Amino acid sequence: MPIKELPETLINQIAAGEVIERPASAAKELIENAIDAGATRIEIATSGGGKSLLRVIDNGSGMNSADLALAVRRHCTSKLDSGLDDIRTLGFRGEALPSIGSVAKLTITSRMRDADGAEISVNGGKLTPIRPAGTNPGTRVEVRDLFFATPARLKFLKSEKAENAAITEVVRRMAIAFPHVHFVLSGSDRNTLDLPATGDDHLARIAQILGREFRENAIEINAERDDVTLSGYAGIPTFNRGNAAHQYAFVNGRPVQDKQIMSALRAAYAETVPSGRYPVAVLSITIDPALVDVNVHPAKSDVRFRDPGHIRGLMIGAIREALAREGSRASTSAASAMMSAFRPGFSPRATAPHWSPQTSPYRPYSQPSFDEPVTEAQAPFAAFSAPSARAEDIPQTEVPTTPSPTGMNLGAVRAQLHENYIVAQTGDGLVIVDQHAAHERLVFEAMRKAMNEKRIPSQVLLIPEIVDLPEEDCDRLMEHAEALEQFGLTYERFGPGAIAVRETPAMLGEIDANGLIRQLADEIAEWDTASALSKRLEYLAATMACHGSVRSGRRLKLEEMNALLRQMEATPGSGQCNHGRPTYIELKLSDIEKLFGRS
């Protein structure tokens, strides 16, 4: 067949297939144009999930008649002065408006300040002449009957509710990236979303999107390495979600959904967030435009870094450093869930007298102080003593009133409930600690520190523990015997289908070597290769820590429980166990008062 040039309308429709996949794609392109035009207020209206109507109005710089004529032609743009190596705007391809016009009914009305307004229309690729129009300064773009010129594309669109949700997500991402812009999303098919500008208070804008709870559980991220800056906020590990929908990434202000960035985020939380759960984060990377290619995808949702390893290292290092800086902090959502789980025995009357801590005869204690240093015997890997006091036998000593110089915040132990939960009193509430989860985290951190410094000390078993396993599991374990010896775990073959454990990590004390070996065999079988195992050494340390931690159902002495709390306060990341669950829950006095109708 002879080669021939395609008609302009067909060329635009092909381009639309790459750039405009659904109404949300059109909304993204139009909002980007408005932001590039310097708008400080952007109003988006939809109908029929954006298929019947999508309208975007901005107060940006606007266009004159000559600009309008070029705006609906392909490869015409005002945003590309220095080539693809120095892209500093959101849009630059010059394909969005002609692509939309080729598959929908497009009308653009615009006016520059101190100039007359003008309007142009494109219906399924057919251009109508420019005409005068009265309008406010800025631009109004109206898209009706999206994909009417390509009916086959309509069959692939989802329900109106799903398309509305996709548009909302686009607006949310843009709002986070540009807090100085006021966004309003409305329409006959949705509730109005009004996001006033927050200026330089980026966290306030994020709270508009992710809720006040994120603000209470967010850690500020601010790091720089070799002229690459990482900023934003990351949630503490126990503040996690069931999917990745609450993870936002930006590169030079551009919202992206880049696999490299999301992979680095997962790696940063690998030890602290359980499988199947996802951290919440809003992260922004600022980099020289010459070092990143934003032109790898027609919709500009992916980027390509010249040195992806550098970006990954910066992200993982900065997030882990921030998590360590927060120490034992736990999520406030755990306390909220606990509050909602309480079932009061009665409903307080509306006429109940007002109550406050100042007027109550039962005034709260002052902030406790713990000035004695943690001794060697109180270290997290020290052996706990035999069962001793019951909860009711713990002496009710006075809480010291002298402020602690080291900022101890987990309080003084008051009871142990059900041989697993430690109840401590703080200056303004109480803390409930899961003793197994807390000790597990402390042992893990101690093992990781020892592993980084040298081989973990081991203890020789008087009688080797013989573990019967399938032959293939024995083979896998022997392949990695040298790596596991770094943890103080030494074993060897003991005939066919058996492993003899001769040494175990000394810091774990007396452990179930049989159960530990079987679990390690299962995990190595899942990873299969030595290279994968080398990357998961810390995960193996977490597995061993679980086997070496103080168990549920163990009664502890008062000094043991207080020592555990002091170690938690001094250990980074102790607010969650190795599986990402919270190690303690804090209830403020005001929360307790609410339960009894006192506030």
C-alpha positions as CSV (number, residue, x, y, z in Angstrom):
1,M,0.0,0.0,0.0
2,P,1.3,3.5,-0.8
3,I,2.4,5.8,2.1
4,K,0.1,8.8,2.5
5,E,-0.2,11.7,4.9
6,L,-3.0,11.3,7.5
7,P,-5.7,14.0,7.8
8,E,-5.2,16.6,10.5
9,T,-8.4,15.5,12.4
10,L,-7.2,11.8,12.5
11,I,-3.8,12.9,13.7
12,N,-5.3,14.8,16.5
13,Q,-7.6,11.9,17.4
14,I,-4.5,9.6,17.6
15,A,-2.8,12.1,19.9
16,A,-6.0,12.3,22.0
17,G,-5.8,8.5,22.5
18,E,-2.4,9.0,24.1
19,V,-3.0,12.2,26.1
20,I,-6.8,12.1,26.9
21,E,-7.6,8.7,28.2
22,R,-10.6,9.7,30.3
23,P,-12.3,12.9,31.7
24,A,-9.7,13.1,34.5
25,S,-6.9,13.3,31.9
26,A,-8.6,16.3,30.3
27,A,-9.1,17.9,33.7
28,K,-5.4,17.4,34.5
29,E,-4.3,19.1,31.2
30,L,-6.6,22.0,31.7
31,I,-5.7,22.6,35.3
32,E,-2.0,22.5,34.4
33,N,-2.6,25.2,31.7
34,A,-4.3,27.3,34.3
35,I,-1.5,27.0,36.8
36,D,1.1,27.7,34.1
37,A,-0.9,30.9,33.3
38,G,-0.3,32.1,36.9
39,A,-3.9,31.5,38.2
40,T,-4.5,31.9,41.9
41,R,-8.1,30.6,41.7
42,I,-9.3,27.7,39.6
43,E,-12.9,26.5,39.5
44,I,-13.7,23.1,38.0
45,A,-17.3,22.0,37.3
46,T,-18.4,18.6,36.0
47,S,-21.5,16.8,34.9
48,G,-22.0,13.1,34.0
49,G,-18.6,12.2,35.5
50,G,-17.0,14.8,33.2
51,K,-18.3,13.1,30.1
52,S,-21.2,15.5,29.6
53,L,-19.5,18.6,30.9
54,L,-16.0,19.6,32.1
55,R,-15.5,23.3,32.7
56,V,-12.3,24.9,34.1
57,I,-12.2,28.7,34.9
58,D,-9.1,30.5,36.0
59,N,-8.0,34.0,36.8
60,G,-4.6,33.6,35.0
61,S,-3.0,35.8,32.4
62,G,-5.4,35.0,29.7
63,M,-5.0,35.0,25.9
64,N,-5.7,37.3,23.0
65,S,-7.2,36.4,19.6
66,A,-3.9,35.4,18.1
67,D,-3.0,33.2,21.0
68,L,-6.4,31.5,20.8
69,A,-5.9,30.6,17.2
70,L,-2.6,28.9,17.9
71,A,-3.8,27.3,21.1
72,V,-6.0,24.8,19.3
73,R,-3.3,23.8,16.8
74,R,-0.9,20.9,17.6
75,H,2.6,21.6,18.8
76,C,2.0,25.2,19.6
77,T,3.1,26.3,23.1
78,S,4.3,29.2,25.0
79,K,6.1,27.1,27.6
80,L,9.1,25.7,25.8
81,D,11.9,28.3,25.4
82,S,15.0,26.4,26.2
83,G,14.4,22.9,24.9
84,L,13.6,19.7,26.7
85,D,16.6,20.0,29.0
86,D,15.1,22.9,31.0
87,I,11.4,22.3,31.4
88,R,10.0,24.4,34.2
89,T,6.3,24.3,33.4
90,L,3.7,21.6,33.8
91,G,2.6,21.6,30.1
92,F,4.9,21.9,27.1
93,R,3.7,19.5,24.4
94,G,1.1,21.7,22.9
95,E,-1.2,18.7,22.3
96,A,-3.9,18.9,25.0
97,L,-6.3,21.5,23.6
98,P,-6.3,20.2,19.9
99,S,-6.5,16.6,21.2
100,I,-9.6,17.5,23.3
101,G,-11.1,19.5,20.4
102,S,-10.8,16.5,18.1
103,V,-12.9,14.2,20.2
104,A,-15.3,16.6,22.0
105,K,-17.1,19.9,21.7
106,L,-14.5,22.4,23.0
107,T,-15.1,26.1,23.7
108,I,-12.3,28.5,25.0
109,T,-13.1,32.0,26.1
110,S,-10.3,34.2,27.3
111,R,-9.2,37.8,28.0
112,M,-6.0,39.4,28.9
113,R,-6.1,42.3,31.3
114,D,-6.6,45.6,29.6
115,A,-7.7,43.9,26.4
116,D,-10.9,42.6,24.8
117,G,-12.1,39.0,25.2
118,A,-12.3,36.4,22.5
119,E,-13.8,33.0,22.0
120,I,-13.1,30.0,19.8
121,S,-14.7,26.6,19.4
122,V,-13.6,23.2,18.0
123,N,-16.3,20.5,17.5
124,G,-14.9,17.0,16.7
125,G,-11.9,18.6,15.0
126,K,-14.0,21.3,13.1
127,L,-12.8,24.8,13.9
128,T,-15.2,27.8,14.0
129,P,-13.9,31.3,13.5
130,I,-12.8,33.4,16.5
131,R,-15.4,35.8,17.8
132,P,-15.5,38.6,20.4
133,A,-16.7,37.7,23.9
134,G,-17.3,39.5,27.1
135,T,-15.6,37.7,30.0
136,N,-13.5,38.4,33.1
137,P,-9.7,38.4,32.8
138,G,-8.4,34.8,32.6
139,T,-9.6,31.8,30.7
140,R,-12.7,29.6,30.6
141,V,-12.5,26.2,28.9
142,E,-15.6,24.2,28.4
143,V,-15.6,20.6,27.2
144,R,-18.9,19.0,26.3
145,D,-19.7,15.5,25.1
146,L,-16.3,14.1,25.6
147,F,-15.4,11.3,23.0
148,F,-18.6,12.0,21.0
149,A,-16.4,11.9,17.9
150,T,-14.9,8.6,18.9
151,P,-17.8,6.5,20.3
152,A,-15.7,3.4,20.7
153,R,-13.7,5.2,23.4
154,L,-16.9,5.8,25.5
155,K,-17.3,2.0,25.9
156,F,-14.0,1.9,27.9
157,L,-15.0,4.6,30.4
158,K,-16.1,3.6,33.9
159,S,-19.2,4.6,35.7
160,E,-19.9,8.3,36.4
161,K,-19.1,7.8,40.1
162,A,-15.7,6.3,39.2
163,E,-14.9,9.0,36.7
164,N,-15.9,11.7,39.2
165,A,-13.6,10.1,41.8
166,A,-10.7,10.2,39.3
167,I,-11.3,13.9,38.6
168,T,-11.4,14.5,42.4
169,E,-8.0,12.8,42.8
170,V,-6.5,14.9,40.1
171,V,-7.7,18.1,41.8
172,R,-6.4,16.8,45.2
173,R,-2.9,16.1,43.8
174,M,-2.8,19.5,42.1
175,A,-4.0,21.2,45.3
176,I,-1.2,19.6,47.4
177,A,1.4,20.6,44.8
178,F,0.2,24.2,44.7
179,P,-1.0,25.4,48.1
180,H,-1.1,29.1,47.0
181,V,-3.9,28.3,44.6
182,H,-7.6,28.2,45.6
183,F,-9.3,25.2,44.1
184,V,-13.1,24.7,43.8
185,L,-14.6,21.5,42.4
186,S,-18.3,21.5,42.0
187,G,-21.1,20.1,39.7
188,S,-24.6,18.7,39.6
189,D,-23.2,15.2,40.1
190,R,-21.0,15.8,43.2
191,N,-20.6,17.6,46.5
192,T,-18.6,20.8,46.3
193,L,-14.9,20.5,47.2
194,D,-13.6,23.9,48.3
195,L,-9.9,24.1,49.1
196,P,-8.8,27.7,50.0
197,A,-5.2,28.7,49.5
198,T,-2.9,28.2,52.4
199,G,0.1,30.0,51.1
200,D,3.4,28.9,52.6
201,D,1.7,26.6,55.1
202,H,2.0,23.5,53.1
203,L,1.0,21.2,55.9
204,A,-2.3,23.0,56.2
205,R,-3.1,22.3,52.6
206,I,-2.1,18.6,53.1
207,A,-4.4,18.5,56.1
208,Q,-7.3,19.7,53.8
209,I,-6.7,16.7,51.6
210,L,-5.6,13.9,54.0
211,G,-7.4,15.2,57.1
212,R,-6.4,16.6,60.5
213,E,-5.3,13.2,61.7
214,F,-2.4,13.2,59.2
215,R,-1.2,16.5,60.6
216,E,-1.1,15.0,64.1
217,N,0.9,12.0,62.9
218,A,3.2,13.6,60.3
219,I,7.0,13.9,60.4
220,E,8.6,16.7,58.5
221,I,11.2,15.6,55.9
222,N,13.9,18.0,54.8
223,A,17.1,16.7,53.3
224,E,19.5,17.7,50.6
225,R,22.3,15.9,48.8
226,D,24.3,17.0,45.8
227,D,21.8,19.8,44.8
228,V,18.8,17.4,45.1
229,T,16.3,18.4,47.8
230,L,13.7,16.2,49.3
231,S,11.0,17.8,51.4
232,G,7.5,17.1,52.6
233,Y,5.8,15.0,55.3
234,A,5.7,11.3,56.1
235,G,3.4,9.6,58.5
236,I,4.8,7.7,61.5
237,P,4.8,3.9,60.8
238,T,1.7,3.1,62.9
239,F,-0.3,5.6,60.9
240,N,-0.7,3.4,57.8
241,R,-3.5,2.5,55.3
242,G,-4.7,-0.5,53.4
243,N,-3.7,0.8,50.0
244,A,-1.3,3.3,48.4
245,A,-3.9,5.9,47.6
246,H,-2.5,8.2,50.3
247,Q,1.0,8.4,48.9
248,Y,1.8,11.6,46.9
249,A,5.0,12.4,45.0
250,F,6.0,15.5,43.2
251,V,9.1,16.3,41.1
252,N,9.8,20.0,40.6
253,G,6.2,20.7,41.5
254,R,4.8,18.2,39.0
255,P,2.5,15.4,40.5
256,V,3.9,12.1,39.4
257,Q,3.1,8.4,39.9
258,D,6.6,7.1,39.5
259,K,7.4,3.5,40.3
260,Q,11.0,4.3,41.4
261,I,9.8,6.8,43.9
262,M,7.1,4.5,45.3
263,S,9.6,1.7,45.5
264,A,12.0,3.9,47.6
265,L,9.1,4.9,49.9
266,R,8.3,1.2,50.5
267,A,11.9,0.4,51.2
268,A,12.2,3.2,53.7
269,Y,9.3,1.7,55.8
270,A,10.2,-1.9,55.1
271,E,11.0,-2.7,58.7
272,T,8.2,-0.8,60.3
273,V,5.0,-1.2,58.2
274,P,3.5,-4.7,58.0
275,S,2.9,-6.5,54.7
276,G,-0.4,-5.4,53.1
277,R,-0.3,-2.0,54.8
278,Y,1.0,1.3,53.2
279,P,2.6,4.4,54.8
280,V,1.1,7.8,54.2
281,A,3.4,10.4,52.7
282,V,3.6,13.6,50.7
283,L,7.1,14.0,49.3
284,S,8.5,16.6,46.9
285,I,11.8,16.3,45.0
286,T,13.5,19.4,43.7
287,I,16.2,18.7,41.1
288,D,17.9,20.4,38.2
289,P,15.5,20.0,35.2
290,A,18.5,18.8,33.2
291,L,18.8,15.7,35.5
292,V,15.3,14.5,35.1
293,D,13.3,13.6,31.9
294,V,9.6,14.4,32.3
295,N,8.9,13.6,28.6
296,V,8.9,9.8,28.9
297,H,5.1,9.5,29.0
298,P,2.5,11.4,27.0
299,A,0.5,12.2,30.1
300,K,3.8,13.2,32.0
301,S,2.9,10.9,34.9
302,D,6.2,9.1,34.9
303,V,9.7,10.6,35.0
304,R,13.2,9.3,34.4
305,F,16.1,10.4,36.6
306,R,19.6,10.5,35.3
307,D,20.8,8.9,38.6
308,P,17.9,6.9,40.1
309,G,20.1,5.3,42.7
310,H,21.0,8.7,44.1
311,I,17.3,9.6,44.5
312,R,16.5,6.3,46.1
313,G,19.3,6.6,48.6
314,L,18.3,10.2,49.5
315,M,14.7,9.2,50.1
316,I,15.4,6.1,52.2
317,G,18.1,7.8,54.2
318,A,16.0,10.9,54.9
319,I,12.8,9.1,55.9
320,R,14.6,6.6,58.1
321,E,16.5,9.4,59.8
322,A,13.3,11.3,60.4
323,L,11.6,8.1,61.9
324,A,14.6,7.6,64.2
325,R,14.4,11.2,65.2
326,E,10.8,10.7,66.4
327,G,11.9,7.9,68.7
328,S,9.0,6.1,70.4
329,R,6.2,8.2,69.0
330,A,3.0,6.2,68.3
331,S,0.0,7.0,66.1
332,T,-2.9,9.0,67.6
333,S,-5.3,6.9,65.5
334,A,-4.7,4.0,67.9
335,A,-6.1,6.1,70.7
336,S,-9.0,7.2,68.6
337,A,-9.8,3.6,67.8
338,M,-9.6,2.7,71.5
339,M,-12.0,5.6,72.3
340,S,-14.5,4.4,69.8
341,A,-14.3,0.9,71.1
342,F,-15.5,1.9,74.6
343,R,-19.2,1.3,75.4
344,P,-20.3,3.6,78.3
345,G,-22.7,2.1,80.7
346,F,-24.9,5.2,80.5
347,S,-25.4,8.4,78.5
348,P,-24.6,11.5,80.5
349,R,-27.5,13.9,80.8
350,A,-27.3,17.1,78.8
351,T,-27.9,19.0,82.0
352,A,-24.8,17.6,83.8
353,P,-22.7,20.3,85.4
354,H,-19.6,21.4,83.7
355,W,-16.4,19.7,85.0
356,S,-12.8,20.5,84.6
357,P,-9.5,19.2,86.0
358,Q,-9.1,22.5,88.0
359,T,-12.5,22.1,89.8
360,S,-12.2,18.3,90.4
361,P,-11.0,17.0,93.8
362,Y,-9.1,14.3,91.9
363,R,-6.5,16.4,90.3
364,P,-4.0,14.9,87.8
365,Y,-0.5,14.1,88.9
366,S,2.4,16.2,87.7
367,Q,4.7,14.9,84.9
368,P,6.7,12.0,86.2
369,S,10.5,12.0,86.3
370,F,12.9,9.1,85.9
371,D,16.4,10.3,86.6
372,E,18.0,6.9,87.3
373,P,20.1,5.6,84.4
374,V,19.1,2.4,82.7
375,T,21.6,-0.3,83.9
376,E,23.1,-3.2,81.9
377,A,20.7,-5.6,83.6
378,Q,17.8,-3.5,82.3
379,A,18.8,-3.8,78.7
380,P,16.1,-5.2,76.4
381,F,17.9,-8.4,75.8
382,A,18.6,-9.2,79.5
383,A,16.8,-12.2,80.9
384,F,13.6,-11.3,82.7
385,S,13.2,-12.7,86.2
386,A,10.6,-15.2,87.5
387,P,7.0,-14.2,87.9
388,S,6.5,-12.0,90.9
389,A,3.9,-9.4,91.7
390,R,0.2,-9.4,90.7
391,A,-1.3,-6.2,89.3
392,E,-3.0,-5.5,92.6
393,D,0.3,-5.9,94.5
394,I,2.2,-3.2,92.7
395,P,2.9,-0.4,95.2
396,Q,1.2,2.9,94.5
397,T,4.2,5.2,95.0
398,E,4.0,8.9,94.4
399,V,4.8,10.2,91.0
400,P,7.8,12.5,91.2
401,T,7.0,16.1,90.5
402,T,10.5,17.2,89.3
403,P,10.6,17.5,85.5
404,S,12.7,14.9,83.8
405,P,15.8,16.3,82.0
406,T,15.6,13.5,79.4
407,G,11.9,14.0,78.5
408,M,10.6,10.7,79.7
409,N,7.0,10.4,78.4
410,L,5.8,6.9,79.0
411,G,5.0,7.4,82.7
412,A,5.3,5.3,85.9
413,V,4.1,1.7,85.9
414,R,0.9,1.2,87.9
415,A,-0.3,-2.3,86.9
416,Q,0.1,-5.3,84.6
417,L,-3.1,-6.6,83.2
418,H,-3.7,-10.2,81.9
419,E,0.1,-10.8,82.1
420,N,0.6,-8.9,78.9
421,Y,-0.4,-5.2,79.1
422,I,1.5,-2.7,81.2
423,V,-0.5,0.3,82.5
424,A,1.5,3.4,83.2
425,Q,0.5,6.8,84.5
426,T,1.8,9.9,82.9
427,G,1.4,13.6,83.9
428,D,-1.7,14.1,81.8
429,G,-3.1,10.6,81.1
430,L,-2.2,7.0,80.9
431,V,-0.3,4.6,78.6
432,I,-1.1,1.0,77.9
433,V,1.9,-1.0,76.6
434,D,1.9,-4.4,74.9
435,Q,4.9,-6.0,76.6
436,H,5.7,-8.6,74.0
437,A,5.4,-6.1,71.0
438,A,7.5,-3.5,72.8
439,H,10.2,-5.9,73.9
440,E,10.3,-7.4,70.4
441,R,11.1,-4.0,69.0
442,L,13.8,-3.4,71.5
443,V,15.5,-6.7,70.9
444,F,15.4,-6.1,67.1
445,E,17.1,-2.7,67.5
446,A,19.7,-4.2,69.7
447,M,20.4,-7.0,67.2
448,R,20.6,-4.6,64.3
449,K,23.0,-2.3,66.2
450,A,25.2,-5.3,67.1
451,M,25.0,-6.7,63.6
452,N,26.3,-3.4,62.1
453,E,29.2,-3.3,64.6
454,K,30.3,-6.9,64.6
455,R,29.1,-10.5,64.7
456,I,26.4,-10.9,67.3
457,P,27.7,-12.9,70.3
458,S,26.3,-16.5,70.6
459,Q,25.7,-19.0,73.3
460,V,26.6,-22.6,72.9
461,L,23.9,-25.1,73.6
462,L,24.9,-27.9,76.0
463,I,22.8,-30.3,73.9
464,P,22.4,-29.4,70.2
465,E,18.8,-28.9,69.1
466,I,18.0,-31.4,66.3
467,V,15.4,-30.1,63.8
468,D,13.8,-32.4,61.3
469,L,13.1,-30.7,57.9
470,P,12.5,-31.6,54.3
471,E,15.7,-32.2,52.5
472,E,15.2,-29.1,50.2
473,D,14.8,-26.9,53.3
474,C,18.0,-28.3,54.8
475,D,19.9,-27.5,51.5
476,R,18.6,-23.9,51.5
477,L,19.6,-23.4,55.1
478,M,23.1,-24.7,54.6
479,E,23.5,-22.3,51.6
480,H,23.0,-19.4,54.0
481,A,24.6,-20.8,57.1
482,E,27.5,-18.3,56.9
483,A,25.2,-15.3,56.6
484,L,23.0,-16.4,59.5
485,E,26.1,-17.0,61.6
486,Q,26.5,-13.3,61.6
487,F,23.5,-13.2,63.9
488,G,25.0,-15.7,66.3
489,L,23.0,-18.6,64.9
490,T,25.2,-21.6,64.1
491,Y,24.0,-24.9,62.7
492,E,25.1,-27.8,60.6
493,R,23.8,-30.8,58.8
494,F,22.8,-33.8,61.0
495,G,22.3,-36.6,58.5
496,P,19.6,-36.6,55.8
497,G,16.6,-34.4,56.6
498,A,17.9,-32.8,59.8
499,I,19.7,-29.7,61.1
500,A,21.7,-29.5,64.3
501,V,21.5,-26.1,66.0
502,R,24.7,-25.6,68.1
503,E,24.7,-21.9,68.9
504,T,21.9,-19.3,69.3
505,P,22.2,-15.5,69.7
506,A,23.2,-14.8,73.3
507,M,21.0,-11.7,73.6
508,L,17.9,-13.7,72.9
509,G,18.3,-15.9,76.0
510,E,16.4,-19.1,76.0
511,I,14.5,-19.5,72.8
512,D,12.6,-22.1,70.8
513,A,15.4,-23.0,68.3
514,N,13.2,-25.6,66.6
515,G,10.5,-23.0,65.8
516,L,13.0,-20.4,64.8
517,I,14.8,-22.7,62.3
518,R,11.5,-23.8,60.7
519,Q,10.4,-20.2,60.2
520,L,13.8,-19.2,58.8
521,A,13.6,-22.1,56.4
522,D,10.1,-21.0,55.2
523,E,11.3,-17.4,54.6
524,I,14.5,-18.5,52.8
525,A,12.3,-20.7,50.6
526,E,10.2,-17.7,49.7
527,W,13.2,-15.6,48.7
528,D,15.1,-18.5,47.2
529,T,18.3,-16.7,46.3
530,A,21.4,-15.6,48.3
531,S,21.2,-12.1,46.8
532,A,17.6,-11.7,48.1
533,L,18.6,-13.0,51.5
534,S,21.5,-10.5,51.8
535,K,18.9,-7.7,51.3
536,R,16.7,-9.1,54.0
537,L,19.1,-9.6,56.8
538,E,17.3,-7.1,58.9
539,Y,14.1,-8.9,58.3
540,L,15.7,-12.1,59.6
541,A,16.8,-10.1,62.7
542,A,13.2,-9.1,63.2
543,T,12.2,-12.8,63.0
544,M,14.8,-13.7,65.6
545,A,13.8,-10.8,67.8
546,C,10.2,-12.1,67.9
547,H,11.4,-15.5,69.1
548,G,13.6,-13.9,71.8
549,S,11.1,-11.4,73.2
550,V,9.3,-11.6,76.5
551,R,6.1,-13.5,75.9
552,S,2.5,-12.6,76.5
553,G,1.3,-14.3,79.8
554,R,4.5,-13.5,81.7
555,R,4.2,-11.6,85.0
556,L,6.9,-9.0,85.4
557,K,8.3,-7.2,88.4
558,L,7.7,-3.5,88.8
559,E,11.4,-2.6,88.1
560,E,11.3,-4.8,85.0
561,M,8.3,-3.0,83.6
562,N,9.7,0.4,84.4
563,A,13.0,-0.6,82.8
564,L,11.1,-1.7,79.7
565,L,9.4,1.7,79.5
566,R,12.7,3.6,79.9
567,Q,14.3,1.5,77.1
568,M,11.4,2.3,74.9
569,E,11.9,6.0,75.5
570,A,15.5,5.7,74.5
571,T,15.0,3.5,71.4
572,P,14.1,5.0,68.0
573,G,11.1,3.4,66.4
574,S,9.8,1.7,69.5
575,G,6.3,3.1,68.9
576,Q,5.7,0.1,66.7
577,C,6.8,-3.6,66.7
578,N,8.7,-5.2,63.9
579,H,5.4,-6.0,62.2
580,G,4.2,-2.4,62.2
581,R,1.6,-2.7,65.0
582,P,1.6,-0.1,67.8
583,T,3.5,-1.1,70.9
584,Y,1.6,1.3,73.1
585,I,-1.6,3.4,73.2
586,E,-1.8,6.7,75.0
587,L,-5.0,8.2,76.4
588,K,-5.0,11.8,77.5
589,L,-6.9,12.8,80.7
590,S,-9.3,14.8,78.5
591,D,-10.1,11.6,76.5
592,I,-10.8,9.7,79.7
593,E,-13.0,12.6,80.9
594,K,-15.1,12.3,77.7
595,L,-15.8,8.7,78.4
596,F,-17.3,9.6,81.7
597,G,-19.2,12.6,80.4
598,R,-17.0,15.1,82.3
599,S,-16.3,17.3,79.3
